[in-house]
XYZ file of C-alpha atoms in Angstrom:
704
model
C 27.397 16.605 -25.433
C 24.578 17.793 -23.375
C 23.073 21.171 -24.708
C 21.504 23.470 -21.969
C 18.454 25.468 -22.382
C 19.211 29.174 -22.831
C 18.467 31.823 -20.269
C 14.939 32.702 -21.830
C 14.130 28.949 -22.240
C 14.921 28.332 -18.529
C 12.914 31.412 -17.503
C 9.951 30.278 -19.342
C 10.400 26.667 -17.867
C 10.446 27.784 -14.238
C 7.534 30.112 -14.967
C 5.581 27.061 -16.306
C 6.489 24.962 -13.396
C 5.451 27.715 -10.888
C 2.162 28.599 -12.522
C 1.047 25.037 -13.408
C 1.880 23.744 -9.739
C 0.332 26.879 -8.076
C -2.812 26.411 -10.237
C -3.162 22.636 -9.831
C -2.663 22.883 -6.071
C -5.069 25.750 -5.644
C -7.771 24.234 -7.816
C -7.197 20.620 -6.445
C -7.853 22.388 -2.920
C -11.053 24.047 -4.147
C -12.240 20.661 -5.606
C -11.835 18.937 -2.389
C -13.729 21.810 -0.619
C -16.498 21.000 -3.124
C -16.359 17.309 -2.259
C -14.456 16.250 -5.260
C -11.002 14.577 -5.482
C -8.075 17.011 -6.096
C -7.348 15.542 -9.655
C -10.557 17.253 -10.829
C -9.258 20.598 -10.077
C -5.690 19.672 -11.399
C -7.088 18.813 -14.755
C -9.132 22.059 -14.802
C -6.305 23.699 -14.060
C -4.642 22.704 -17.431
C -7.837 23.648 -19.271
C -7.900 27.228 -17.872
C -4.084 27.574 -18.703
C -4.382 25.897 -22.206
C -5.486 27.391 -25.547
C -9.192 27.154 -24.488
C -9.145 29.973 -21.835
C -5.682 31.525 -21.190
C -4.952 31.367 -25.183
C -8.225 33.266 -25.870
C -7.831 36.072 -23.240
C -4.241 36.949 -23.803
C -2.614 35.611 -26.928
C 0.848 37.266 -26.603
C 1.062 35.994 -23.021
C -0.103 32.450 -23.993
C 2.561 32.237 -26.730
C 5.336 33.423 -24.302
C 3.990 30.797 -21.732
C 3.718 27.800 -24.083
C 5.776 28.473 -27.021
C 5.768 26.286 -30.194
C 9.230 25.015 -29.191
C 9.946 21.289 -29.085
C 12.602 21.442 -26.558
C 10.644 23.828 -24.256
C 7.649 21.570 -24.364
C 9.831 18.417 -23.922
C 11.286 19.918 -20.746
C 7.988 20.326 -19.347
C 6.435 16.934 -20.353
C 9.727 15.332 -18.890
C 8.952 16.611 -15.651
C 5.249 15.344 -15.897
C 6.210 11.895 -17.005
C 8.476 11.556 -13.865
C 5.258 12.507 -11.873
C 3.096 9.947 -13.411
C 5.871 7.144 -13.016
C 6.089 7.911 -9.384
C 2.320 7.924 -9.105
C 2.484 4.412 -10.377
C 5.301 3.426 -8.036
C 2.898 4.353 -5.196
C 0.040 2.645 -6.731
C 2.043 -0.486 -6.887
C 2.887 -0.339 -3.112
C -0.806 -0.338 -2.727
C -1.567 -3.418 -5.081
C -2.465 -6.412 -3.119
C -1.566 -9.283 -5.543
C -2.912 -11.879 -3.037
C -6.450 -10.312 -3.093
C -6.312 -9.912 -6.903
C -5.174 -13.719 -7.078
C -7.959 -14.828 -4.947
C -10.584 -12.935 -7.413
C -8.468 -13.711 -10.571
C -11.399 -15.051 -12.419
C -13.505 -12.108 -11.688
C -10.679 -9.758 -12.511
C -10.045 -11.255 -15.785
C -13.674 -10.997 -16.643
C -13.911 -7.439 -15.868
C -10.786 -6.569 -17.646
C -12.049 -8.416 -20.650
C -15.444 -6.880 -20.732
C -14.213 -3.467 -19.976
C -11.789 -3.646 -23.082
C -13.832 -5.609 -25.593
C -17.142 -3.936 -25.387
C -15.717 -0.386 -25.809
C -13.411 -1.622 -28.700
C -16.222 -2.858 -30.564
C -18.444 0.244 -30.294
C -15.525 2.295 -30.819
C -14.666 0.525 -34.064
C -18.199 1.193 -35.192
C -18.057 4.932 -34.065
C -14.795 5.142 -36.036
C -16.629 4.266 -39.301
C -19.419 6.683 -38.635
C -17.465 9.590 -37.957
C -17.730 12.237 -40.829
C -14.702 12.711 -43.193
C -13.982 15.848 -41.485
C -12.521 14.261 -38.528
C -9.942 12.168 -40.728
C -6.622 13.600 -41.458
C -5.942 13.860 -45.362
C -4.833 10.457 -46.807
C -5.833 8.429 -43.902
C -7.392 5.100 -44.475
C -10.736 4.555 -42.736
C -9.960 1.386 -41.353
C -6.755 2.606 -39.656
C -8.579 5.640 -38.241
C -11.350 3.457 -36.885
C -8.901 1.206 -35.017
C -7.434 4.408 -33.425
C -10.800 5.540 -32.327
C -11.671 1.911 -30.916
C -8.489 1.999 -29.170
C -9.179 5.168 -27.725
C -12.466 4.364 -26.363
C -11.356 0.997 -24.908
C -8.592 1.824 -22.661
C -8.533 3.406 -19.466
C -5.960 5.412 -17.395
C -4.289 3.759 -14.555
C -2.630 6.706 -13.248
C -5.970 8.674 -12.950
C -7.909 5.619 -11.440
C -5.213 5.204 -8.856
C -5.430 8.895 -7.934
C -9.124 8.863 -7.694
C -9.263 5.528 -5.674
C -6.659 6.903 -3.267
C -8.301 10.259 -2.764
C -11.671 8.781 -2.083
C -10.125 6.156 0.212
C -11.400 3.091 -1.910
C -7.771 1.679 -2.887
C -8.112 -1.320 -0.423
C -11.751 -1.939 -1.196
C -12.288 -5.413 -3.242
C -13.558 -3.725 -6.131
C -10.632 -1.072 -5.711
C -8.005 -3.891 -6.285
C -10.043 -5.285 -9.100
C -10.186 -1.852 -10.864
C -6.382 -1.832 -10.574
C -5.980 -5.290 -11.922
C -8.420 -4.263 -14.851
C -6.733 -0.899 -15.332
C -3.234 -2.659 -15.508
C -4.617 -4.768 -18.175
C -6.300 -1.875 -19.975
C -2.968 -0.189 -20.015
C -0.856 -3.134 -21.170
C -3.276 -4.190 -23.892
C -3.678 -0.335 -25.015
C 0.061 0.076 -25.476
C 0.325 -3.284 -27.406
C -2.712 -2.169 -29.530
C -1.308 1.302 -30.186
C 1.941 -0.109 -31.186
C 0.073 -2.292 -33.774
C -2.047 0.366 -35.013
C 0.993 2.714 -35.178
C 2.697 0.313 -37.400
C -0.248 0.093 -39.774
C -0.537 3.736 -39.998
C 3.307 4.269 -40.514
C 3.769 1.360 -43.018
C 0.487 0.572 -44.336
C 1.053 -2.888 -42.778
C 2.128 -4.588 -39.506
C 4.749 -7.176 -38.898
C 3.307 -10.183 -37.018
C 6.817 -10.746 -35.785
C 7.308 -7.472 -34.202
C 4.031 -7.911 -32.319
C 4.892 -11.367 -31.142
C 8.602 -10.000 -29.948
C 6.665 -7.245 -27.979
C 4.423 -9.768 -26.333
C 7.126 -12.361 -25.570
C 9.229 -9.308 -24.071
C 6.433 -8.368 -21.927
C 6.143 -11.972 -20.762
C 9.695 -12.387 -20.070
C 9.874 -8.869 -18.221
C 7.042 -9.951 -15.706
C 8.531 -13.344 -15.230
C 12.074 -11.896 -14.630
C 10.643 -9.190 -12.423
C 8.840 -11.327 -10.119
C 11.623 -13.929 -9.642
C 15.011 -12.520 -10.269
C 13.833 -8.815 -10.010
C 12.262 -9.479 -6.578
C 15.467 -11.341 -5.196
C 17.521 -8.252 -6.431
C 15.313 -5.800 -4.758
C 15.306 -7.750 -1.688
C 19.085 -8.031 -1.672
C 19.635 -4.107 -2.354
C 17.035 -3.120 0.433
C 18.575 -5.886 2.765
C 21.963 -4.103 2.341
C 20.397 -0.722 3.192
C 19.054 -2.161 6.280
C 22.238 -3.867 7.354
C 24.426 -0.583 6.634
C 21.868 1.070 9.097
C 21.660 4.179 6.854
C 18.154 4.986 7.727
C 15.423 5.804 5.076
C 17.755 7.735 2.882
C 19.498 4.863 1.294
C 16.116 2.951 1.041
C 14.510 5.735 -0.679
C 17.149 6.065 -3.410
C 17.382 2.211 -3.707
C 13.602 2.291 -4.171
C 13.669 4.890 -6.764
C 16.544 3.374 -8.657
C 14.621 0.061 -9.040
C 11.779 1.934 -10.365
C 13.747 3.867 -12.871
C 15.455 0.675 -13.867
C 12.096 -1.112 -14.498
C 10.810 1.899 -16.380
C 13.682 1.639 -18.764
C 12.986 -1.934 -19.411
C 9.477 -1.655 -20.328
C 10.114 1.438 -22.339
C 12.789 -0.329 -24.328
C 10.093 -3.114 -24.891
C 7.782 -0.507 -26.429
C 5.193 -0.838 -23.704
C 5.674 2.517 -21.865
C 7.907 3.414 -18.787
C 4.902 3.889 -16.451
C 4.157 0.186 -16.602
C 7.522 -0.731 -15.437
C 7.225 1.785 -12.549
C 3.795 0.171 -11.671
C 5.438 -3.395 -11.444
C 8.620 -1.948 -9.509
C 6.176 -0.515 -6.805
C 4.587 -3.849 -6.412
C 8.083 -5.437 -5.946
C 9.119 -2.858 -3.496
C 5.942 -3.084 -1.486
C 6.252 -6.883 -1.341
C 9.687 -6.650 -0.040
C 10.138 -7.644 3.809
C 13.202 -5.604 3.832
C 11.763 -2.331 2.853
C 12.019 0.564 5.214
C 9.110 2.116 6.997
C 8.388 5.470 5.759
C 9.522 4.954 2.214
C 6.124 4.805 0.561
C 5.142 7.788 2.487
C 8.118 9.895 1.302
C 7.510 8.911 -2.331
C 3.838 9.402 -2.005
C 4.370 12.840 -0.444
C 6.435 14.406 -3.061
C 4.354 12.873 -5.827
C 0.727 14.028 -4.375
C 2.369 17.407 -3.536
C 4.229 18.083 -6.593
C 4.594 15.812 -9.531
C 1.079 14.356 -9.910
C -0.602 17.903 -10.047
C 1.937 19.097 -12.481
C 1.255 15.986 -14.919
C -2.700 16.168 -14.520
C -2.301 19.916 -15.321
C -0.090 19.375 -18.341
C -2.635 16.826 -19.658
C -5.439 19.684 -19.711
C -3.105 22.066 -21.467
C -3.601 20.104 -24.760
C -7.365 20.867 -25.264
C -8.551 23.528 -27.520
C -12.423 23.976 -26.853
C -12.355 26.732 -29.612
C -12.901 23.930 -32.004
C -16.259 23.004 -30.476
C -17.812 26.063 -32.005
C -18.225 23.960 -35.221
C -21.627 22.211 -34.686
C -20.305 19.168 -36.306
C -17.375 18.752 -34.289
C -19.368 19.683 -30.997
C -22.141 17.003 -31.810
C -19.813 14.166 -32.754
C -17.670 14.808 -29.655
C -20.673 14.450 -27.723
C -21.302 11.154 -29.580
C -17.718 9.997 -28.715
C -18.073 11.022 -25.195
C -21.442 9.157 -24.674
C -20.407 5.951 -26.854
C -17.066 5.745 -24.561
C -18.814 6.297 -21.213
C -21.803 3.766 -22.012
C -19.638 1.164 -23.607
C -17.128 1.200 -20.653
C -20.103 0.946 -18.186
C -21.837 -1.743 -19.967
C -18.554 -3.717 -20.628
C -17.585 -3.706 -16.801
C -20.869 -4.508 -15.810
C -21.057 -7.279 -18.265
C -17.885 -8.698 -17.028
C -18.693 -8.357 -13.381
C -22.079 -10.277 -14.082
C -20.183 -12.966 -15.977
C -17.951 -13.338 -12.821
C -21.037 -13.537 -10.571
C -20.288 -10.190 -8.984
C -23.119 -7.940 -7.563
C -24.621 -5.281 -9.886
C -23.475 -2.637 -7.518
C -19.873 -3.622 -7.743
C -20.293 -3.759 -11.702
C -21.297 -0.143 -11.808
C -18.616 0.896 -9.366
C -16.114 -0.683 -11.675
C -17.552 0.914 -14.679
C -17.193 4.387 -12.950
C -13.764 4.075 -12.020
C -12.644 2.433 -15.373
C -14.379 5.088 -17.319
C -11.494 7.392 -16.463
C -9.187 7.842 -19.694
C -6.836 10.536 -18.618
C -3.225 10.509 -19.567
C -3.068 7.265 -21.604
C -5.925 8.683 -23.948
C -3.988 11.837 -24.331
C -0.923 10.049 -25.375
C -3.072 8.053 -27.967
C -4.621 11.121 -29.260
C -0.881 12.632 -29.500
C 0.480 9.723 -31.380
C -2.559 9.607 -33.800
C -2.167 13.434 -34.594
C 1.639 12.872 -35.190
C 1.287 10.072 -37.327
C -1.201 12.082 -39.444
C -4.235 9.748 -38.585
C -6.184 12.362 -36.466
C -6.718 15.769 -37.491
C -7.024 18.580 -34.998
C -10.701 18.103 -34.738
C -10.503 14.451 -33.949
C -7.657 15.193 -31.564
C -9.729 17.611 -29.695
C -12.821 15.228 -29.554
C -10.667 12.360 -28.157
C -8.639 14.707 -25.648
C -11.973 16.253 -24.503
C -13.511 12.942 -23.819
C -10.350 11.683 -21.883
C -10.444 15.027 -19.585
C -14.208 14.776 -19.259
C -14.477 11.044 -18.420
C -11.594 11.775 -15.684
C -13.581 14.498 -14.301
C -16.809 12.373 -14.406
C -15.280 9.427 -12.710
C -15.166 10.764 -9.048
C -18.869 11.906 -8.675
C -20.064 8.713 -10.551
C -17.827 6.611 -8.281
C -19.134 8.365 -5.312
C -22.691 7.584 -6.322
C -22.078 3.944 -6.995
C -20.532 3.136 -3.569
C -22.819 5.343 -1.550
C -24.073 3.457 1.182
C -22.448 0.198 -0.086
C -20.213 -1.334 2.478
C -19.382 -4.416 0.481
C -19.744 -7.993 1.691
C -19.290 -8.967 5.561
C -15.897 -10.609 4.579
C -14.656 -7.378 2.906
C -15.779 -5.227 5.733
C -14.000 -7.519 8.143
C -10.794 -7.440 6.425
C -10.914 -3.616 5.991
C -11.510 -3.372 9.565
C -8.764 -5.814 10.484
C -6.235 -3.720 8.139
C -7.636 -0.488 9.856
C -6.649 -2.051 13.352
C -3.416 -3.434 12.150
C -2.473 -0.026 10.896
C -2.840 1.460 14.135
C -1.178 -1.167 15.984
C 2.161 -0.635 17.748
C 3.276 -4.418 17.840
C 0.718 -6.870 16.325
C 1.436 -5.780 12.676
C 1.934 -7.470 9.411
C 5.668 -7.526 9.770
C 7.795 -10.714 9.894
C 8.557 -12.099 13.403
C 11.847 -13.286 14.785
C 11.921 -16.252 17.068
C 15.252 -16.979 18.657
C 15.483 -20.365 20.300
C 17.466 -22.953 21.981
C 14.715 -25.359 21.569
C 13.628 -25.135 25.269
C 9.975 -25.309 26.313
C 9.700 -21.730 26.904
C 10.355 -21.155 23.260
C 7.516 -23.313 22.423
C 5.036 -21.382 24.401
C 6.331 -18.159 22.831
C 5.919 -19.397 19.302
C 2.414 -20.344 20.424
C 1.706 -17.023 21.619
C 2.960 -15.219 18.575
C 1.164 -17.721 16.097
C -2.187 -16.960 17.807
C -1.741 -13.274 18.079
C -0.313 -12.267 14.610
C -2.047 -12.456 11.289
C -1.827 -15.792 9.805
C -0.094 -14.464 6.564
C 2.716 -12.820 8.460
C 5.902 -14.565 8.009
C 8.183 -15.835 10.876
C 11.910 -16.726 11.195
C 13.083 -19.371 13.695
C 16.536 -18.555 14.546
C 18.190 -21.763 16.039
C 21.000 -20.724 18.417
C 23.706 -23.006 19.947
C 27.269 -22.255 21.441
C 30.326 -23.936 19.735
C 30.472 -26.723 22.263
C 26.598 -27.267 22.262
C 24.348 -29.598 20.119
C 22.267 -28.069 17.493
C 18.848 -27.610 19.438
C 15.786 -29.399 17.941
C 13.314 -26.581 16.857
C 11.056 -28.958 15.191
C 8.109 -28.473 17.794
C 8.494 -24.716 17.245
C 8.138 -25.144 13.382
C 5.051 -27.498 14.052
C 3.471 -24.567 15.927
C 4.042 -22.348 12.876
C 2.933 -25.069 10.424
C 0.356 -22.894 8.463
C 2.095 -19.672 8.143
C 5.187 -18.662 6.176
C 8.225 -19.490 8.057
C 11.872 -20.179 7.654
C 14.606 -21.730 9.931
C 17.886 -20.053 10.461
C 21.015 -21.326 12.164
C 23.195 -19.419 14.506
C 25.960 -21.662 15.922
C 29.150 -20.948 17.641
C 29.101 -17.086 17.175
C 31.098 -14.876 19.738
C 28.397 -12.382 20.305
C 24.963 -13.925 19.783
C 23.221 -10.884 20.859
C 24.909 -8.746 18.334
C 23.920 -11.468 15.674
C 20.318 -11.416 16.670
C 20.115 -7.370 16.817
C 21.650 -7.469 13.316
C 19.195 -10.020 12.056
C 16.299 -8.025 13.695
C 17.189 -5.038 11.450
C 16.385 -6.813 8.363
C 12.734 -6.026 8.022
C 11.488 -7.720 11.107
C 8.588 -6.088 13.383
C 9.009 -8.125 16.653
C 11.107 -10.456 18.670
C 9.322 -13.393 20.323
C 11.402 -15.326 22.942
C 10.744 -17.694 25.588
C 12.546 -17.697 29.089
C 13.121 -20.070 31.831
C 10.809 -20.186 34.878
C 13.802 -19.867 37.207
C 16.448 -17.595 35.992
C 20.257 -17.738 37.004
C 21.351 -16.070 40.224
C 21.991 -12.291 39.517
C 19.883 -12.295 36.389
C 16.433 -11.055 35.541
C 15.778 -13.744 32.974
C 19.034 -15.112 31.544
C 22.446 -13.631 30.478
C 21.561 -13.614 26.734
C 17.766 -12.366 27.110
C 18.918 -9.552 29.558
C 21.503 -8.330 27.172
C 18.896 -8.440 24.238
C 16.296 -6.505 26.178
C 18.789 -3.578 26.341
C 20.083 -4.117 22.853
C 17.022 -4.815 20.962
C 15.818 -2.208 18.351
C 12.418 -3.642 18.280
C 9.652 -4.496 20.576
C 9.903 -7.843 22.280
C 7.422 -10.398 23.440
C 8.903 -12.331 26.471
C 6.955 -15.339 27.625
C 7.537 -17.339 30.739
C 5.434 -20.249 30.860
C 3.319 -21.355 33.702
C 5.086 -22.534 36.803
C 5.064 -26.221 37.898
C 3.857 -27.374 34.616
C 3.934 -31.199 34.115
C 3.786 -30.865 30.213
C 5.651 -28.732 27.552
C 2.740 -26.503 26.760
C -0.050 -24.925 28.897
C -3.625 -25.641 28.384
C -5.409 -23.407 26.071
C -5.628 -20.090 27.495
C -9.190 -19.621 28.889
C -9.069 -16.399 30.706
C -6.361 -13.628 30.486
C -5.810 -10.793 32.933
C -4.189 -7.620 31.594
C -2.984 -4.842 33.895
C -3.451 -1.790 31.995
C -2.145 1.731 31.924
C -2.013 4.542 29.587
C 1.456 3.713 28.154
C 2.494 2.436 24.670
C 3.653 -0.747 26.275
C 0.152 -1.509 27.970
C -1.397 -0.829 24.557
C 0.995 -3.213 22.862
C 0.265 -5.798 25.515
C -3.485 -5.233 24.974
C -2.952 -6.006 21.198
C -1.541 -9.312 21.686
C -4.158 -10.368 24.354
C -7.113 -9.154 22.389
C -5.829 -11.131 19.242
C -5.363 -14.133 21.222
C -8.956 -13.719 22.615
C -10.440 -13.372 18.997
C -8.600 -16.525 17.985
C -9.359 -18.880 21.149
C -12.449 -17.005 22.639
C -10.256 -16.294 25.749
C -12.233 -14.283 28.546
C -10.509 -11.010 29.114
C -10.203 -9.200 32.391
C -8.714 -5.808 32.680
C -7.401 -4.373 35.915
C -5.957 -1.234 36.948
C -4.127 -0.573 40.251
C -4.151 2.688 41.943
C -0.989 2.627 43.715
C -1.916 5.074 46.428
C -3.840 3.086 49.124
C -5.832 5.465 51.555
C -5.836 8.447 49.124
C -9.196 10.313 49.165
C -8.523 12.250 45.979
C -10.886 11.515 43.325
C -8.210 12.326 40.494
C -6.710 8.685 40.629
C -9.924 7.023 40.351
C -10.925 9.184 37.483
C -7.849 8.319 35.616
C -8.446 4.791 36.303
C -11.722 4.878 34.813
C -10.631 6.620 31.849
C -7.618 3.966 31.419
C -9.892 1.120 31.653
C -12.754 2.704 29.539
C -9.878 3.128 26.737
C -8.938 -0.435 26.961
C -12.369 -1.653 26.654
C -12.909 0.192 23.483
C -9.690 -0.941 22.053
C -10.950 -4.529 22.751
C -14.208 -3.740 21.130
C -12.310 -2.864 17.997
C -11.541 -6.438 17.713
C -14.872 -7.625 18.674
C -13.667 -8.841 21.964
C -15.574 -8.246 25.073
C -13.804 -7.111 28.208
C -14.474 -6.625 31.746
C -12.667 -4.386 34.163
C -11.629 -3.974 37.704
C -9.978 -1.235 39.622
C -8.036 -1.922 42.588
C -6.121 0.103 45.064
C -3.241 -1.005 47.198
C 0.324 -0.211 48.219
C 1.680 -3.144 46.150
C 0.489 -3.240 42.530
C 2.045 -6.775 42.127
C 0.103 -8.142 45.058
C -3.146 -6.645 43.640
C -2.621 -8.138 40.416
C -1.674 -11.655 41.800
C -4.894 -11.339 43.899
C -7.089 -10.555 41.070
C -5.507 -13.297 39.036
C -6.456 -15.655 41.831
C -9.908 -14.685 42.179
C -10.388 -14.694 38.474
C -8.637 -18.106 37.997
C -6.654 -16.709 35.216
C -4.176 -18.830 33.276
C -2.564 -16.077 31.334
C -1.091 -12.591 32.239
C -0.321 -10.050 29.532
C 1.486 -6.733 30.483
C 3.592 -4.181 28.929
C 6.929 -2.592 30.029
C 9.754 -0.428 28.910
C 13.214 -1.850 29.053
C 15.490 0.485 30.684
C 19.029 0.116 31.738
C 19.853 0.356 35.524
C 23.442 -0.217 36.606
C 23.959 -2.272 33.363
C 20.965 -4.856 33.791
C 17.424 -4.483 32.360
C 14.932 -2.838 34.744
C 11.147 -3.610 33.643
C 9.650 -1.983 36.639
C 8.986 -3.495 40.205
C 5.306 -4.915 39.267
C 6.523 -6.677 36.196
C 9.726 -8.347 37.818
C 7.573 -9.328 40.847
C 4.917 -10.965 38.540
C 7.648 -12.713 36.446
C 9.013 -14.244 39.652
C 5.936 -14.990 41.515
C 2.875 -15.550 39.265
C 1.726 -19.202 38.635
C -0.001 -18.560 35.097
C 1.913 -17.966 31.876
C 3.312 -14.485 31.867
C 3.747 -12.569 28.688
C 5.696 -9.160 28.976
C 5.680 -6.907 25.835
C 8.785 -4.567 26.166
C 9.270 -1.605 24.188
C 12.580 -0.192 23.375
C 13.293 3.356 24.375
C 12.695 4.444 20.699
C 10.094 1.577 19.506
C 9.325 1.776 15.622
C 5.974 3.362 15.461
């Protein structure tokens, strides 16, 4: 039977939540105004509301606010642990395993150095600390091991929060810090389990340690194989059911809690499972847009501030009035920080990383935070640490967490990283703002005709090379299966798969259903000469109106004597201020970045003979914005502004004058009398233009 909190306990609980969240949010905002991450203010909120300040100023009020009641304290801490688990889920979303894998040797060296050097110095410090820090009856060796563990580990939740708030999560050293922090956490929990066994029984079972290690290995192996497939299947079902972000959010949280249960059962700690779950959820191609933002918003707004505030509640600075406690607490803090910096720098040097990166890694990994507090709490409960030692360790945890942001700022000030890293970050920033060219899987329906090959070529050149593609081979029940090998050959060096759609009654509905399963765009080739009464073809016309995604429609050059056009040497982009036009620019500029294609921009003022200066000013601004957009991808573009009664005629004239072999433009698919309408200019160009024409169509509610 569940036993409820009584009325008084509920009142205290709600007052605790209100006070801690309000104080953490307020001091977090103040910290940001002072140029520090919010986590500094959130930890300070706990210090102010704990025994160090509030407990000294108003003893009766403090006793009411934080009573010595296990149930009352457990309720508050449970909410805090939910917060740290959610924070680790968000961190998992941000973790780039590919980047860590590419720098695996360096990450391993940094993780080893940042653990082993502080552990060795911590062991020595544990033997040097006065007897006044040992609980009665504690063996010096066990105590020294506890101190060594406390000094060697880092706090992944605090590190993640600091990196996120400073905008450093995607930096190379940021990802390496997460990898090293993850290793610190895992090793920390394992070592803590071993030492707790020593303290509890005077010895430790080798078999229990091996079982824990084997369990962790099995968990990781299952998580990244069966677990990834299970997550994909669950998220795929939520997409297929069309329930929106709600079911995807609940599915994601369920997966995170399941992983947390598994690792807690293994004795490693639930937050590690939540972190792994975040990685799996972020890697899934079926994840809904906005789920990460939803989890991140509620975590950073409420749960994370509450967790960091509760961490500060445990410190009693009054014990520092004893000179011995104060002096040796300072020694513990100094040894912990210097050893962590030295170990991280040594690991970085061993891996051949720049000295600057080694110091940045040390500054970030120096944050001990929550994990340290758990170690101290376990030590206190097992009778290994007394109150003085507990305060010294927790003070070191809080102080190093507060030191980390300013030290990290100093370490990275003016340091932009390697040219390769800068290029990657710039590319990620641009991709994050893009409407169509984004790292989301591409769907390529095809009947094996030449237009599909050109469409695959355009998509392959414009999209990031690690973006996966699905070729959907389509045929009627009385048609032979098309040969899509030429399309697959175009996509040979990117992740791809082939699915078959044969003999279905409603191919448009099948393609739309497939498109909802985590794709970002549909690429499709069309014939040069459409059937009578159709804009492009019966299938493509219907798909234009039904598609929930942007489409890249490619009509290859007229009168070609070969399947593929020559390499696109010069492209013309008719520009306007619409989303569809920007999407078309994304494709053209990425093509140019890959091929060195010359880019010519044109804007047609469709008001011939108008003496008003306003259209000319608008045209100048539209082309300026398009040129700026090109510059973001290091692509040079030149502009021309034309005016005339027929926009299509002006574009065709420009295409002839510039001798372009590619025209890329945007359109919005609208239904007019049951057929798609892309605009007079677009439809005219599809019919009359000799070069290859790429039309990027945006649905009325395009995903943004």
